[in-house]
mmCIF file of C-alpha atoms and ligand atoms in Angstrom:
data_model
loop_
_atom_site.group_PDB
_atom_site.id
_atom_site.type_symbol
_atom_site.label_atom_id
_atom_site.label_comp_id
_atom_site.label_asym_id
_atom_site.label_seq_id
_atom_site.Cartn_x
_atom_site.Cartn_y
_atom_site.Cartn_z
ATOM 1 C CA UNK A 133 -1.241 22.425 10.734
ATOM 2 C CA UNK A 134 -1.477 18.291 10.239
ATOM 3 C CA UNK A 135 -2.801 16.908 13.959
ATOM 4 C CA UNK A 136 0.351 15.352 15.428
ATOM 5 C CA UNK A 137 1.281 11.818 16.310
ATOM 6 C CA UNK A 138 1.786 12.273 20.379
ATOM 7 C CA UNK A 139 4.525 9.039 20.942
ATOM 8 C CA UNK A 140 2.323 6.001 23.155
ATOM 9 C CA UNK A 141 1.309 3.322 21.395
ATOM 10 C CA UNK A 142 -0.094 2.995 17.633
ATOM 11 C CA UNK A 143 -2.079 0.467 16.209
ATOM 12 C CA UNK A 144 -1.191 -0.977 12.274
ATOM 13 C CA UNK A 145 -4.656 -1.653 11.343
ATOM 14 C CA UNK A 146 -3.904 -4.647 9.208
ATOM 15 C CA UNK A 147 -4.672 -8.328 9.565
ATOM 16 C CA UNK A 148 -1.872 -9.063 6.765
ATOM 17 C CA UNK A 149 1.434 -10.211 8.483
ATOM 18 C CA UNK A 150 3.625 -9.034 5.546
ATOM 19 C CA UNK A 151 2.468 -5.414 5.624
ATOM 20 C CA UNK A 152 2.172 -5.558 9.229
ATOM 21 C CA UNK A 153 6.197 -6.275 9.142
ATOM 22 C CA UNK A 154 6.988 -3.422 6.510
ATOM 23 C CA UNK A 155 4.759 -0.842 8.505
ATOM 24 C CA UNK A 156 6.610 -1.353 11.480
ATOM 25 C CA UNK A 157 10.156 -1.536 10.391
ATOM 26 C CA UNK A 158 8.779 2.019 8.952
ATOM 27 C CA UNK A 159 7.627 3.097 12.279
ATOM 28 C CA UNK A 160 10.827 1.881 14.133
ATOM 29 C CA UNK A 161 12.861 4.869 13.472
ATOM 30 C CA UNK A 162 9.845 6.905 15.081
ATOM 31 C CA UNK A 163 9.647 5.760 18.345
ATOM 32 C CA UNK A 164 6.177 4.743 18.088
ATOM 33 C CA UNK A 165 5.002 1.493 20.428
ATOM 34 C CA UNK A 166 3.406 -0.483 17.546
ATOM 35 C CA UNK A 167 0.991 -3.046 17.876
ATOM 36 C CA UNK A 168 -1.656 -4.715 15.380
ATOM 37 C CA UNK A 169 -5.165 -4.646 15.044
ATOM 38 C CA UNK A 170 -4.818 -8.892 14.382
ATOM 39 C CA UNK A 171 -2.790 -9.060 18.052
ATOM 40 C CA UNK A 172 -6.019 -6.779 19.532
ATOM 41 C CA UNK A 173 -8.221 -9.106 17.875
ATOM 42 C CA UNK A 174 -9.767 -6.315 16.572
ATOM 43 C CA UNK A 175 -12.363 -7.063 13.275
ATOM 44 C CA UNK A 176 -11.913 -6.634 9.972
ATOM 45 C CA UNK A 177 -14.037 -3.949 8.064
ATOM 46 C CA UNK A 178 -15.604 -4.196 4.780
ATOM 47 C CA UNK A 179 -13.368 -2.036 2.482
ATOM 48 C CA UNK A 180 -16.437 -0.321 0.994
ATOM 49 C CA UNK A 181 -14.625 2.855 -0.001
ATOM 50 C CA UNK A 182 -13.975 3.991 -3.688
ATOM 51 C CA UNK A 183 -10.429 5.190 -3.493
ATOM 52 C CA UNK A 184 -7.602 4.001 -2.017
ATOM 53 C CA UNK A 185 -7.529 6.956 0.683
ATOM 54 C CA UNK A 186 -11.183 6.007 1.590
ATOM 55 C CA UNK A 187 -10.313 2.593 2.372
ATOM 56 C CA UNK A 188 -7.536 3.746 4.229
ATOM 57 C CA UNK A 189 -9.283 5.959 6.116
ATOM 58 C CA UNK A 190 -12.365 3.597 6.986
ATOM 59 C CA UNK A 191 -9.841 0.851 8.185
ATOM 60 C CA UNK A 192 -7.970 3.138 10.610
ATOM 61 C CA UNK A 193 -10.850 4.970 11.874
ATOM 62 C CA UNK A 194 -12.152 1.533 12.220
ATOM 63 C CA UNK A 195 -9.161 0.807 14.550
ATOM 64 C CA UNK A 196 -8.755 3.608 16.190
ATOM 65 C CA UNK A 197 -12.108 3.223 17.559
ATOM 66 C CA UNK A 198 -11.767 -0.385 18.700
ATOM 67 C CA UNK A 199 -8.590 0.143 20.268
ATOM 68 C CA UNK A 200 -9.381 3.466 21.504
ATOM 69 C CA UNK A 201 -5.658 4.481 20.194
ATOM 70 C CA UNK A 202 -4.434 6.266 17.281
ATOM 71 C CA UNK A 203 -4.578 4.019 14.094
ATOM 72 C CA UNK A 204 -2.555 3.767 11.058
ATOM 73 C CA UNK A 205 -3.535 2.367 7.772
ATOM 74 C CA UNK A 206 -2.590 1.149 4.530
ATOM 75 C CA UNK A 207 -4.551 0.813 1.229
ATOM 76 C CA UNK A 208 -2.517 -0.055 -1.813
ATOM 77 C CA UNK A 209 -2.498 -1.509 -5.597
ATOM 78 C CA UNK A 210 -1.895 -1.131 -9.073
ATOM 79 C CA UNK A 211 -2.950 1.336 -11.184
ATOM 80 C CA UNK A 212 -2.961 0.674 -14.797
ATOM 81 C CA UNK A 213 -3.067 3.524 -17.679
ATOM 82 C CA UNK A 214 -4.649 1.186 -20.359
ATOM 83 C CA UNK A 215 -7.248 0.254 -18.114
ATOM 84 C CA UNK A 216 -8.583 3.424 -16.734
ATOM 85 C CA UNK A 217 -6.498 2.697 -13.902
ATOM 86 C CA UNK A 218 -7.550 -1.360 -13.158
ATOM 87 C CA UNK A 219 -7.359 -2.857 -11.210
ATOM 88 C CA UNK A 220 -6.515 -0.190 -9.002
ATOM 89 C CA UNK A 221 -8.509 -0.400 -5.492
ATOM 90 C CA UNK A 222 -9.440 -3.886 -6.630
ATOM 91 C CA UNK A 223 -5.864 -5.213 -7.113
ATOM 92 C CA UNK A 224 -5.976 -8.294 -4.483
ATOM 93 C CA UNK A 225 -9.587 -9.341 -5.514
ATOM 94 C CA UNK A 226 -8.377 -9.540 -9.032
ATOM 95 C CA UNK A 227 -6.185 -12.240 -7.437
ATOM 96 C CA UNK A 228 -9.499 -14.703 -6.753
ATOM 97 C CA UNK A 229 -9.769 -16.332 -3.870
ATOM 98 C CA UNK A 230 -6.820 -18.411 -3.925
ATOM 99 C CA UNK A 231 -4.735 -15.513 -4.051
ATOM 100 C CA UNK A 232 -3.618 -16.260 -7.243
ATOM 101 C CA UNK A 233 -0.822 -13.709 -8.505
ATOM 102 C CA UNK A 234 0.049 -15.380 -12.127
ATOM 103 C CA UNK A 235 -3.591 -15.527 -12.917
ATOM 104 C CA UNK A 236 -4.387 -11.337 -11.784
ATOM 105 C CA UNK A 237 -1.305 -10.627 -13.759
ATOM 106 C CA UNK A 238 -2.100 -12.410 -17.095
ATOM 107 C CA UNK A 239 -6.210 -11.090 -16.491
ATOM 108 C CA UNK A 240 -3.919 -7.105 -16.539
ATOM 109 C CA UNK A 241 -2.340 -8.816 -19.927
ATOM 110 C CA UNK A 242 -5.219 -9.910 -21.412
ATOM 111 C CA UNK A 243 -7.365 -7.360 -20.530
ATOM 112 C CA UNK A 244 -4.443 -4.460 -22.420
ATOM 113 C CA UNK A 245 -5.036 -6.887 -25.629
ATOM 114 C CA UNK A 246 -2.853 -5.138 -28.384
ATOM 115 C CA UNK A 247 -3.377 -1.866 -26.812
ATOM 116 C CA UNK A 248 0.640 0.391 -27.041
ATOM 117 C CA UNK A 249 -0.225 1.955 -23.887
ATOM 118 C CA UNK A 250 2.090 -0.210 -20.991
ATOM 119 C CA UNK A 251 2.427 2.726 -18.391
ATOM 120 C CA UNK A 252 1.178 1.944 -14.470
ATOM 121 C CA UNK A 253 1.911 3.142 -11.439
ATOM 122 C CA UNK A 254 1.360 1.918 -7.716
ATOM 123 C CA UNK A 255 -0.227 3.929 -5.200
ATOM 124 C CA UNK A 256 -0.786 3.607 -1.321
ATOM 125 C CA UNK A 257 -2.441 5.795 0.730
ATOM 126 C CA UNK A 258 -1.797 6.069 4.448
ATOM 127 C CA UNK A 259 -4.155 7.208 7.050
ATOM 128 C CA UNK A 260 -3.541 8.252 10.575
ATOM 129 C CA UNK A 261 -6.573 8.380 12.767
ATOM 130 C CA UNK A 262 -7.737 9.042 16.341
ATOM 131 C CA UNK A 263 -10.717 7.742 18.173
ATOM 132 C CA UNK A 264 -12.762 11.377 17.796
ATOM 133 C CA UNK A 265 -12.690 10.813 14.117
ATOM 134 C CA UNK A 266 -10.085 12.872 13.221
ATOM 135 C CA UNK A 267 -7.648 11.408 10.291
ATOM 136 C CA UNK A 268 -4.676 12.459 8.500
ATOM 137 C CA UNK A 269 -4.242 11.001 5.002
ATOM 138 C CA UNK A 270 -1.486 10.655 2.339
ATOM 139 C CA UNK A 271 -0.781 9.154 -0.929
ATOM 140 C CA UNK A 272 2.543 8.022 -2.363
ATOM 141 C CA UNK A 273 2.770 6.611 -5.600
ATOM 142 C CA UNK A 274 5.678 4.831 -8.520
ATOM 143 C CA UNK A 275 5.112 5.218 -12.004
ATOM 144 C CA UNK A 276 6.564 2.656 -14.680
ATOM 145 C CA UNK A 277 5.926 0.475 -17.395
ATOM 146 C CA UNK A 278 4.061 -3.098 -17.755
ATOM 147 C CA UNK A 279 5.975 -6.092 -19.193
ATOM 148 C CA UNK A 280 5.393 -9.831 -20.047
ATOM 149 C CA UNK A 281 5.674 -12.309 -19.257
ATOM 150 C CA UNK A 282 6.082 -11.810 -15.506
ATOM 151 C CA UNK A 283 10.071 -11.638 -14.536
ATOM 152 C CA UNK A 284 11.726 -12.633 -10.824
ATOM 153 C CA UNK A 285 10.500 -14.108 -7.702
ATOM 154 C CA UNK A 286 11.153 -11.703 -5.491
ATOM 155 C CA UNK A 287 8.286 -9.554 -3.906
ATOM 156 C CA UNK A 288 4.608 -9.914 -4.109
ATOM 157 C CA UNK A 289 1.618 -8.888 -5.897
ATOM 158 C CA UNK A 290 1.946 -7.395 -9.426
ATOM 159 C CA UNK A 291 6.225 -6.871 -8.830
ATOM 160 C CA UNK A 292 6.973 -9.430 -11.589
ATOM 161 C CA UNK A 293 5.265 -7.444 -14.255
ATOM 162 C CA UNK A 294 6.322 -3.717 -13.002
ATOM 163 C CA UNK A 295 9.932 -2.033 -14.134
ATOM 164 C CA UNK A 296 9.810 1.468 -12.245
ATOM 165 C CA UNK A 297 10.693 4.467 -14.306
ATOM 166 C CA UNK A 298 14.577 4.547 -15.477
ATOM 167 C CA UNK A 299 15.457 0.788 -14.313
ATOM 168 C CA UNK A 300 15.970 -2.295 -16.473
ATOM 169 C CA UNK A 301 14.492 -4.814 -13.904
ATOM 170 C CA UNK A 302 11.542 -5.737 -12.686
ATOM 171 C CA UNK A 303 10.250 -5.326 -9.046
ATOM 172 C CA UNK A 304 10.142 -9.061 -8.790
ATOM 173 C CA UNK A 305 13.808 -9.076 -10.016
ATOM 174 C CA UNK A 306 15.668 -6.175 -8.180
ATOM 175 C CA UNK A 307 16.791 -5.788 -4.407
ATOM 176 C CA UNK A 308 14.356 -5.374 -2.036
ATOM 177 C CA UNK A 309 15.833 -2.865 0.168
ATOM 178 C CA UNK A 310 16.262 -1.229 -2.871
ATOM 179 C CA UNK A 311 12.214 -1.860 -4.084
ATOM 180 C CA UNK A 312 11.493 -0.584 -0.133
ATOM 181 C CA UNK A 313 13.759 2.763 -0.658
ATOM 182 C CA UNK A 314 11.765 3.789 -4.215
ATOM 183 C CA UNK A 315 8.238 2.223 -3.712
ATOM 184 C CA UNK A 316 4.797 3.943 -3.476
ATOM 185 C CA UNK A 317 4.730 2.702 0.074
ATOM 186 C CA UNK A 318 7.860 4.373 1.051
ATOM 187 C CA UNK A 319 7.131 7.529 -1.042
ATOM 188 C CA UNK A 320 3.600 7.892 1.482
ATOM 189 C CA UNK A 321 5.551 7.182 4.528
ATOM 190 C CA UNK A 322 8.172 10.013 3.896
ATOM 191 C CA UNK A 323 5.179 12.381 3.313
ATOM 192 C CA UNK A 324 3.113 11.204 6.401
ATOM 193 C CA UNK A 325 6.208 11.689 8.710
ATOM 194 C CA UNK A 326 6.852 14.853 7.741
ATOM 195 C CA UNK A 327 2.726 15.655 8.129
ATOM 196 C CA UNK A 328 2.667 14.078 11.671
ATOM 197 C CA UNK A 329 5.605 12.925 13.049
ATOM 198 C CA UNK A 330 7.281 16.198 13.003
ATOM 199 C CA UNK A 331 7.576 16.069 17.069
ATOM 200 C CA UNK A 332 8.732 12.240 16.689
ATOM 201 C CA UNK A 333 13.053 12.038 17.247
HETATM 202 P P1 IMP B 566 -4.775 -4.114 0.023
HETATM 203 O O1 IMP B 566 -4.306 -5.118 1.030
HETATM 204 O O2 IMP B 566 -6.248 -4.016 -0.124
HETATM 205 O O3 IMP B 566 -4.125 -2.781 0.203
HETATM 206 O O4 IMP B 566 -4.311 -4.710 -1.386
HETATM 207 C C1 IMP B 566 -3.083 -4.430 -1.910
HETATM 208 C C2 IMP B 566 -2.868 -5.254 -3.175
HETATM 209 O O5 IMP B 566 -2.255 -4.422 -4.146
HETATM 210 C C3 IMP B 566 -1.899 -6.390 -2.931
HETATM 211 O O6 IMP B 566 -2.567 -7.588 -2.663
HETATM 212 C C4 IMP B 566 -1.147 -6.456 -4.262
HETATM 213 O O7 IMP B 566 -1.894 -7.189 -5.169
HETATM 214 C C5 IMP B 566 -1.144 -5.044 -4.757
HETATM 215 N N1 IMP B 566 0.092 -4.359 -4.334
HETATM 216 C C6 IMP B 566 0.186 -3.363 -3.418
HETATM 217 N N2 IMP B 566 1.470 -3.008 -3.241
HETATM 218 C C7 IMP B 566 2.199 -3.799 -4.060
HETATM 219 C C8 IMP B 566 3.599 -3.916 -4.294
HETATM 220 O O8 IMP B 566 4.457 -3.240 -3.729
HETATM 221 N N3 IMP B 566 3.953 -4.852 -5.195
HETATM 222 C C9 IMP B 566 3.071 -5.636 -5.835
HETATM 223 N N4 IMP B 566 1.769 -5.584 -5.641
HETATM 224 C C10 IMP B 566 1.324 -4.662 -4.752
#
């Protein structure tokens, strides 16, 4: 049996105001009491890991520590098929320092060349941890298929080149409730609440 989340508070150990919005209008339904590692002033660690659940895990164990709380954590990107799954756990750095979407998603275009293969999916891994140590992790994922140029302005990151499995549209073009109901984030949310938040109303 998964450790369960007790109620109290929880802190989203993130530093990025946009997730730190999406986690907690995930977390509302739950009851939890949710509060950010950026509000704690709590530091930023390295993400040193090699998957996405490592990196997950080291940034809410990280957390959890500092705060002396339970910690939850998200570590997310795009995987692509072509690439060997690039740029996968390095998704943002691919975006330079400027942040520079357009430019990460014509390096993913470049870098595929002439090669037939356009499948991708996102993942995100979620980790719940404590301050013994303990974590609980999960990964959600959306497959689909590459195109270019980039299409819509809606979203973030790599949405203007994705079109999920079945769909016409890009993630950059279609609704973002909808994008929020069918996305890799939401798919390792409904598999962490059922792991810990069982006891939750
Ligand atoms: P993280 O903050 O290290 O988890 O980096 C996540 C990066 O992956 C983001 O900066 C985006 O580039 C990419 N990414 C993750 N989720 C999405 C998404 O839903 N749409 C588009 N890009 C995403």
């Amino acid at each position: 049996m998964a450790r369960q989340f007790e109620g109290g508070r929880l802190v989203i150990a993130s530093h990025n105001p946009g997730k730190v919005a999406e986690i907690r209008e995930l977390l509302a339904p739950l009851g939890a009491d949710a509060v950010s590692a950026g509000e704690l002033g709590l530091p930023e660690p390295d993400e040193t890991g090699r998957t996405f659940i490592e990196n997950a895990e080291l940034k809410a164990l990280a957390s959890a520590r500092g705060a002396n709380l339970p910690a939850l954590a998200d570590d997310s990107g795009l995987a692509v098929h072509g690439l060997g799954g690039d740029p996968g756990i390095y998704s943002a750095r691919w975006a330079g320092p400027g942040r520079d979407f357009g430019l990460a998603m014509k390096k993913v275009e470049e870098a595929l060349g002439e090669n037939p293969d356009r499948t991708a999916h996102f993942a995100c891994a979620l980790a719940l941890a404590w301050p013994d140590g303990h974590a609980e992790t999960v990964e959600g994922a959306v497959h689909g298929t590459l195109v270019f140029p980039p299409r819509g302005e809606r979203g973030f990151g790599y949405d203007p080149i994705f079109v999920p499995d079945g769909q016409g549209e890009t993630f950059g073009e279609a609704d973002p409730d909808w994008k929020h109901s069918v996305s890799h984030r939401a798919d390792a949310f409904r598999k962490l609440t059922a792991r810990c938040f069982g006891n939750m109303p």
